[in-house]
CSV table of C-alpha atoms and ligand atoms in Angstrom, one decimal:
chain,number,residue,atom,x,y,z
W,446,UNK,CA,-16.3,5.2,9.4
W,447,UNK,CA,-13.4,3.9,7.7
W,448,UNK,CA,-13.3,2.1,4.2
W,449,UNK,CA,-11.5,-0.6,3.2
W,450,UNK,CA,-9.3,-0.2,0.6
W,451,UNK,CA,-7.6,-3.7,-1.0
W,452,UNK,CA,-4.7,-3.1,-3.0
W,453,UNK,CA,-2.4,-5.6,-5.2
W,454,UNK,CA,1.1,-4.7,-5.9
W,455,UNK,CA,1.8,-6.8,-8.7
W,456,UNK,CA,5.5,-6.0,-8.5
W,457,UNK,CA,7.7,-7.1,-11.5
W,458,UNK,CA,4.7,-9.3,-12.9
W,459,UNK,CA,2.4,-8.6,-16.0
W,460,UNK,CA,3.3,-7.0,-19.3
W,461,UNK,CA,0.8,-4.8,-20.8
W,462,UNK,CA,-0.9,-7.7,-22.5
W,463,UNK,CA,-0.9,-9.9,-19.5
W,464,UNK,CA,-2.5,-6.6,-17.5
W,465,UNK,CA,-5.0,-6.3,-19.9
W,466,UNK,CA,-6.2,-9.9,-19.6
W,467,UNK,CA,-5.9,-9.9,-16.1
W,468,UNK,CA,-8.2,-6.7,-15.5
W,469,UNK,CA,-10.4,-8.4,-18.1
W,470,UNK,CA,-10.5,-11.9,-16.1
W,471,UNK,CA,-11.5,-9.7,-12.6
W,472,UNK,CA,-13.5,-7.1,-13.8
W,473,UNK,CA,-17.0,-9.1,-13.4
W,474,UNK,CA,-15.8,-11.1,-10.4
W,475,UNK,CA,-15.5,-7.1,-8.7
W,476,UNK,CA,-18.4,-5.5,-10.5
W,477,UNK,CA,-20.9,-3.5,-8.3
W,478,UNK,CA,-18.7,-5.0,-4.9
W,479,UNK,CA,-18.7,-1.3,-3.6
W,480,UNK,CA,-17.8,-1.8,-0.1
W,481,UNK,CA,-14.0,-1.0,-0.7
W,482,UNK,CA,-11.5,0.4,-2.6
W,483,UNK,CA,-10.0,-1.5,-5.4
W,484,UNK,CA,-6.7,-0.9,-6.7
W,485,UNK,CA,-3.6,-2.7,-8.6
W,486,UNK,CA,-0.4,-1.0,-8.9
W,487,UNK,CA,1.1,-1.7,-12.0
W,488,UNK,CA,5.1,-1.8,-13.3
W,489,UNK,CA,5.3,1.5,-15.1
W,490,UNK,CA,5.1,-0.1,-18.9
W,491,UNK,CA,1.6,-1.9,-17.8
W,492,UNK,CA,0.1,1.2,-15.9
W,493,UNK,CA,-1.5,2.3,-19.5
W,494,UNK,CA,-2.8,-0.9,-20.4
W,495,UNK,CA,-4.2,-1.3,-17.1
W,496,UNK,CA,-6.0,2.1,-17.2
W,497,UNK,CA,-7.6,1.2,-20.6
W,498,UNK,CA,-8.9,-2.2,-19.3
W,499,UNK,CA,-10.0,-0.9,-16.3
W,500,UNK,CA,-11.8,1.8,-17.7
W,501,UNK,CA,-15.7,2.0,-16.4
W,502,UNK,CA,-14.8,-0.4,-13.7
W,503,UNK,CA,-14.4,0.0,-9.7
W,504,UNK,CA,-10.9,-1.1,-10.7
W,505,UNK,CA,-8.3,2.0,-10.1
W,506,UNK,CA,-4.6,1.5,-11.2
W,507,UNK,CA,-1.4,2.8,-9.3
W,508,UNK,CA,2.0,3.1,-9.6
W,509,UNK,CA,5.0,1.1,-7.5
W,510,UNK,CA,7.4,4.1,-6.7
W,511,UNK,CA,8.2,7.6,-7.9
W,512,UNK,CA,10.5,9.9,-7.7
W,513,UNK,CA,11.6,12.7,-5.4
W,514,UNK,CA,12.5,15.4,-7.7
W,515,UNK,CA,10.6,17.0,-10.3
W,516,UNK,CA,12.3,16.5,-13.6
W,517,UNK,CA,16.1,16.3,-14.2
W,518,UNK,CA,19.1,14.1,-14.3
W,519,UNK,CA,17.6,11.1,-13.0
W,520,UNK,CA,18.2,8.2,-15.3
W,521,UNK,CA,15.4,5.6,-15.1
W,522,UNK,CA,13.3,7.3,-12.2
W,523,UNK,CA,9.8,8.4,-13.3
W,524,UNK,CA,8.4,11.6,-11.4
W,525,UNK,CA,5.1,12.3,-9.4
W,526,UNK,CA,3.8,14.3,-12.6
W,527,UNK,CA,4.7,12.1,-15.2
W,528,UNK,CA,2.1,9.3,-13.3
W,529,UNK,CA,-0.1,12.4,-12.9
W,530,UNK,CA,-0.7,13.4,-16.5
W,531,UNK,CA,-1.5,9.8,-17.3
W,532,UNK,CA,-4.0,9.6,-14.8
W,533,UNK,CA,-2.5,7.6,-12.0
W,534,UNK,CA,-4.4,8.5,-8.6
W,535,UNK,CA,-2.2,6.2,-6.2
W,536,UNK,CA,1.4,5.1,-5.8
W,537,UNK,CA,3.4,3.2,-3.6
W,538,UNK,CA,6.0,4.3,-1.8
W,539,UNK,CA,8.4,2.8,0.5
W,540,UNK,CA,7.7,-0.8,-0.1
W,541,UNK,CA,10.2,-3.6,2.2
W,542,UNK,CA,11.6,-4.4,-1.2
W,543,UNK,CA,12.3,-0.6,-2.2
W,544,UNK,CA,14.0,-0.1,0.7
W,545,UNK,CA,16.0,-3.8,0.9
W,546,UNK,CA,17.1,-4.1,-2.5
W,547,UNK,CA,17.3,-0.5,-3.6
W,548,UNK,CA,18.9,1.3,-1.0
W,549,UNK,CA,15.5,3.3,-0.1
W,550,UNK,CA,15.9,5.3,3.2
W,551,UNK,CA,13.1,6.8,5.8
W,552,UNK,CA,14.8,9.5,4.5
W,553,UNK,CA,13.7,9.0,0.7
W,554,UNK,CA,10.4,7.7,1.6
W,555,UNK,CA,9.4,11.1,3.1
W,556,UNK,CA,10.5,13.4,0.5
W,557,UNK,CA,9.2,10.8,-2.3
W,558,UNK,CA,5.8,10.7,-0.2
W,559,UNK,CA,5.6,14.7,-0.4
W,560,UNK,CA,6.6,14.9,-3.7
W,561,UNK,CA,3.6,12.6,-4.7
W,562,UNK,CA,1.4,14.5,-2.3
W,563,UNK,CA,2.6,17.7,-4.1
W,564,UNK,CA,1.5,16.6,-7.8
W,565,UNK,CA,-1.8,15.6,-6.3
W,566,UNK,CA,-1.2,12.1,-5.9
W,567,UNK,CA,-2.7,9.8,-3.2
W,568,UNK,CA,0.2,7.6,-1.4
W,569,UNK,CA,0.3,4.0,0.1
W,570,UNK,CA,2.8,4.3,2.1
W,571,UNK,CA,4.8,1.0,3.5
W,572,UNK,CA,6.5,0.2,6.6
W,573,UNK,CA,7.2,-2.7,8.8
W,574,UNK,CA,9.3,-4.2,11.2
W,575,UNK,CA,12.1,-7.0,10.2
W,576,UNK,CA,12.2,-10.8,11.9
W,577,UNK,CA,15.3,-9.7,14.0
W,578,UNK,CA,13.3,-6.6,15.2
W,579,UNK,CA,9.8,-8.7,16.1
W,580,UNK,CA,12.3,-11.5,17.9
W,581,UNK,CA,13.9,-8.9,19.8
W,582,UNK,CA,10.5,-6.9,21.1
W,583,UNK,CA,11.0,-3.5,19.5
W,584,UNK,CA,8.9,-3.9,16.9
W,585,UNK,CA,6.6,-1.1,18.1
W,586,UNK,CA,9.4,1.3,18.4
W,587,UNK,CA,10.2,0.7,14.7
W,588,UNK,CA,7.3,1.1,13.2
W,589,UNK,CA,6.4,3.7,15.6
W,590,UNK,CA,10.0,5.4,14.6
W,591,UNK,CA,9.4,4.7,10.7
W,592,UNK,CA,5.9,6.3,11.3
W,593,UNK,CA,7.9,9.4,13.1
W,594,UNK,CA,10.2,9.7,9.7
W,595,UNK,CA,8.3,8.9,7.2
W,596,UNK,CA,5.8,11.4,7.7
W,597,UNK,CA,7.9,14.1,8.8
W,598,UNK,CA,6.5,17.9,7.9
W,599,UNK,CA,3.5,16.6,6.2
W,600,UNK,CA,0.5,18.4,7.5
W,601,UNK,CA,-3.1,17.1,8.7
W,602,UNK,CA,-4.7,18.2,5.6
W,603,UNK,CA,-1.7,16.3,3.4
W,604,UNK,CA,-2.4,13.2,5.5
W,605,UNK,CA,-5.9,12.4,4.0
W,606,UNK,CA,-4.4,11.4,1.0
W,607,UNK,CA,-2.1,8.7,2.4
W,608,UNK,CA,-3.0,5.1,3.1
W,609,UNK,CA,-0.4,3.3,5.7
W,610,UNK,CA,0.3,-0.2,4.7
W,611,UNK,CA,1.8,-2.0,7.9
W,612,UNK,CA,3.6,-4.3,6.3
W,613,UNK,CA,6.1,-7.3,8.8
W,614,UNK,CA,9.1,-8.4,6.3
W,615,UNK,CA,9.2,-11.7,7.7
W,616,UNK,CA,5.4,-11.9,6.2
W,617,UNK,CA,5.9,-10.4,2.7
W,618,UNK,CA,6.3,-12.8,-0.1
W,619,UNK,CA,7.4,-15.8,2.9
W,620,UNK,CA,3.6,-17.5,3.2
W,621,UNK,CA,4.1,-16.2,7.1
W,622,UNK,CA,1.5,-13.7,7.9
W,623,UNK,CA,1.2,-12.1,10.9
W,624,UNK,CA,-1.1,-13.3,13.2
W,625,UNK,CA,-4.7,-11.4,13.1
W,626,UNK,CA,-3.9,-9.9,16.6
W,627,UNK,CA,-0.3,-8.9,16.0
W,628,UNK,CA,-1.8,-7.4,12.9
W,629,UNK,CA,-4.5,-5.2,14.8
W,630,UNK,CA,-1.7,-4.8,17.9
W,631,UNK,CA,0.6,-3.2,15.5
W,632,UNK,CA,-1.6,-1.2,13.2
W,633,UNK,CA,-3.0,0.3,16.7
W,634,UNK,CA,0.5,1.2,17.4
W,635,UNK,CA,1.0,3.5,13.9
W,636,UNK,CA,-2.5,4.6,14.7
W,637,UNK,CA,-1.5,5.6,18.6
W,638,UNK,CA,1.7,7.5,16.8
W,639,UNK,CA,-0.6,9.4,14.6
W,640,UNK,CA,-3.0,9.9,16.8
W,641,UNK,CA,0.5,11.7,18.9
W,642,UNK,CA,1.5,13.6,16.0
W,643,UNK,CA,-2.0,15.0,14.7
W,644,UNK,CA,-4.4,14.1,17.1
W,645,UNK,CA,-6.9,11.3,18.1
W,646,UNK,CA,-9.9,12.7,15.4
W,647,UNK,CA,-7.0,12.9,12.0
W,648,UNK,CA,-6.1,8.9,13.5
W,649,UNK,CA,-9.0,7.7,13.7
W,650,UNK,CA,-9.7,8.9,10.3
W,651,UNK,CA,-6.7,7.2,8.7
W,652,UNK,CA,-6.7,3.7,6.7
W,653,UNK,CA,-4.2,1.4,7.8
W,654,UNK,CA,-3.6,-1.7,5.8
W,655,UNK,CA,-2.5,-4.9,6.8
W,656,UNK,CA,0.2,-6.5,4.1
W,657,UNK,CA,2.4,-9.8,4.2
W,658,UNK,CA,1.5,-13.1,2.6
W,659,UNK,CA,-2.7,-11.8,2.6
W,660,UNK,CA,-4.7,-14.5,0.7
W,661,UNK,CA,-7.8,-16.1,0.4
W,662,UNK,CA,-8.0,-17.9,3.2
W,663,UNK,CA,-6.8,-15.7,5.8
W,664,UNK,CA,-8.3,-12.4,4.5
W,665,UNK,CA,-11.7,-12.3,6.6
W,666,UNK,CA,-10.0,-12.6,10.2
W,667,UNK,CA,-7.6,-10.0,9.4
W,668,UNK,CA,-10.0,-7.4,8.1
W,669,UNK,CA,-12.3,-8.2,10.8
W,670,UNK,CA,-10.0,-6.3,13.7
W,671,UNK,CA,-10.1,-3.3,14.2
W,672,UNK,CA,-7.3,-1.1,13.6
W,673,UNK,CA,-6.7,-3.1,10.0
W,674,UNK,CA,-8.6,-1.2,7.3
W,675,UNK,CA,-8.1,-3.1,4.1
W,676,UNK,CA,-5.1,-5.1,3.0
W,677,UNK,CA,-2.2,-4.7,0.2
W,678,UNK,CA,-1.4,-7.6,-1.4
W,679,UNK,CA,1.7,-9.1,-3.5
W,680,UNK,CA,0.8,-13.1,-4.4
W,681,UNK,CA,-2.6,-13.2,-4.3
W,682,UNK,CA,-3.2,-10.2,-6.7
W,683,UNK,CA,-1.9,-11.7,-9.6
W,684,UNK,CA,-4.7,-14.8,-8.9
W,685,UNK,CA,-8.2,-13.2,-9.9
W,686,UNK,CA,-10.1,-15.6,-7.5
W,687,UNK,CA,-7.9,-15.3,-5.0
W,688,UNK,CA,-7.8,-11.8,-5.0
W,689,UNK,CA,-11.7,-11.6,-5.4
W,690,UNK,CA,-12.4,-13.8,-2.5
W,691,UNK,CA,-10.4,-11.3,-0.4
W,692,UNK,CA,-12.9,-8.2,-1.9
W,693,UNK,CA,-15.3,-10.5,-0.3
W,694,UNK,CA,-13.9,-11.1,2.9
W,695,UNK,CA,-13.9,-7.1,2.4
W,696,UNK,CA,-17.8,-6.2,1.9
K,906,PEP,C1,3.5,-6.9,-0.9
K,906,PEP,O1,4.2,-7.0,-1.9
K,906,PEP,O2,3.3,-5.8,-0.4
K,906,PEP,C2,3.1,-8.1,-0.2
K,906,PEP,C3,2.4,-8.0,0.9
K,906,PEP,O3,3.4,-9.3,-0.8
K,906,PEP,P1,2.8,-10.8,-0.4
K,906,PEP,O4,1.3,-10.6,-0.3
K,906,PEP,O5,3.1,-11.7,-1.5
K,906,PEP,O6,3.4,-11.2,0.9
């Protein structure tokens, strides 16, 4: 049995003091809805504040990226165990807009993803096909390629502590979602993949989320296929009802 796990990336939204209220505003609306996973990942300065309004909750905080290399001549980059020692338990890694506007790479995603993985840290790990690649029917050889990459030389055992987030970037941020069925279609796809690379049991244990333009009203048909095991969520995380009513469509 897999769990859902629902998962707002606030991106570059919410000081600390906004966090704080934030948190403060869901905290009841979540309270004792057990069913899933909660989390928010926070900008870096806000991850602290977070924590400390989440504390005692079923809220858990993450991070938005991290770096590949331990410590060292990285100006502005913030490594696995820095998020570690404060007590972040998840980050994100590889996000559409990581990879569009920041020059992120398969290539970076993978060793960023072991890195995390290495310092103990539990990964969401994003990938999706562009409009160009959907129009042109190869979007299952993308994702099933960024799957390939992505997770190269991470073992079985390293795998239970990553969360794929199939994520279309014609969906993310646009109000376009993907339809419930090209949701499931595609999530079955990275599932078949894994299922190639570590075997039918290790895939069918893995939690795929569905993200791109998620909300309130669309939430309940999504998570109700199959191969979609929870959702991440950029717009509607930063509404507390919104993002509440898709923790119901979740229990
Ligand atoms: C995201 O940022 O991962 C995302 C899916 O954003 P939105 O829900 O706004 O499309």
């Amino acid at each position: 049995m897999r769990r859902y796990v629902i998962a707002g990336n606030w991106k570059m939204n919410f000081t600390p003091s906004e966090a704080t209220a934030f948190i403060n505003e869901i905290k009841p609306l979540v309270e004792g809805k057990n069913n899933c996973d909660i989390i928010f990942c926070a900008p870096f300065v806000t991850i602290g504040a977070a924590m400390e309004a989440a504390k005692g909750s079923n809220i858990k905080i993450g991070a938005q990226n991290v770096h590949f290399e331990e410590k060292g001549a990285f100006t502005g980059e913030i490594s696995a165990k820095m998020l570690k020692e404060i007590g972040v338990e998840y980050v994100i890694i590889g996000h559409s807009e990581r990879r569009q506007y920041f020059g992120e790479t398969d290539y970076t995603v993978n060793l960023r993803t072991k890195a995390a993985l290495a310092a103990g840290l539990k990964v969401l790990l994003c990938l999706g096909e562009v409009k160009e690649e959907r129009l042109a029917g190869i979007t299952n050889e993308v994702v099933g390629m960024q799957t390939k990459l992505d997770l190269a030389g991470i073992s079985a055992e390293e795998l239970k502590n990553i969360i794929i987030a199939y994520e279309p970037v014609w969906a993310i941020g646009t109000g376009l979602t993907a339809t419930p069925e090209q949701a499931d279609e595609t999530c079955g796809v990275i599932r078949d993949v894994v299922a190639d690379l570590y075997g039918r049991e290790v895939a069918e244990e893995l939690i795929i989320q569905y993200g791109g333009s998620m909300n309130d009203k669309n939430a309940a048909e999504l998570l109700s296929k199959t191969n979609v095991d929870g959702g991440l969520i950029g717009g509607a995380s930063l509404v507390a009802e919104k993002f509440n009513a898709i923790v119901d469509a979740a229990q």
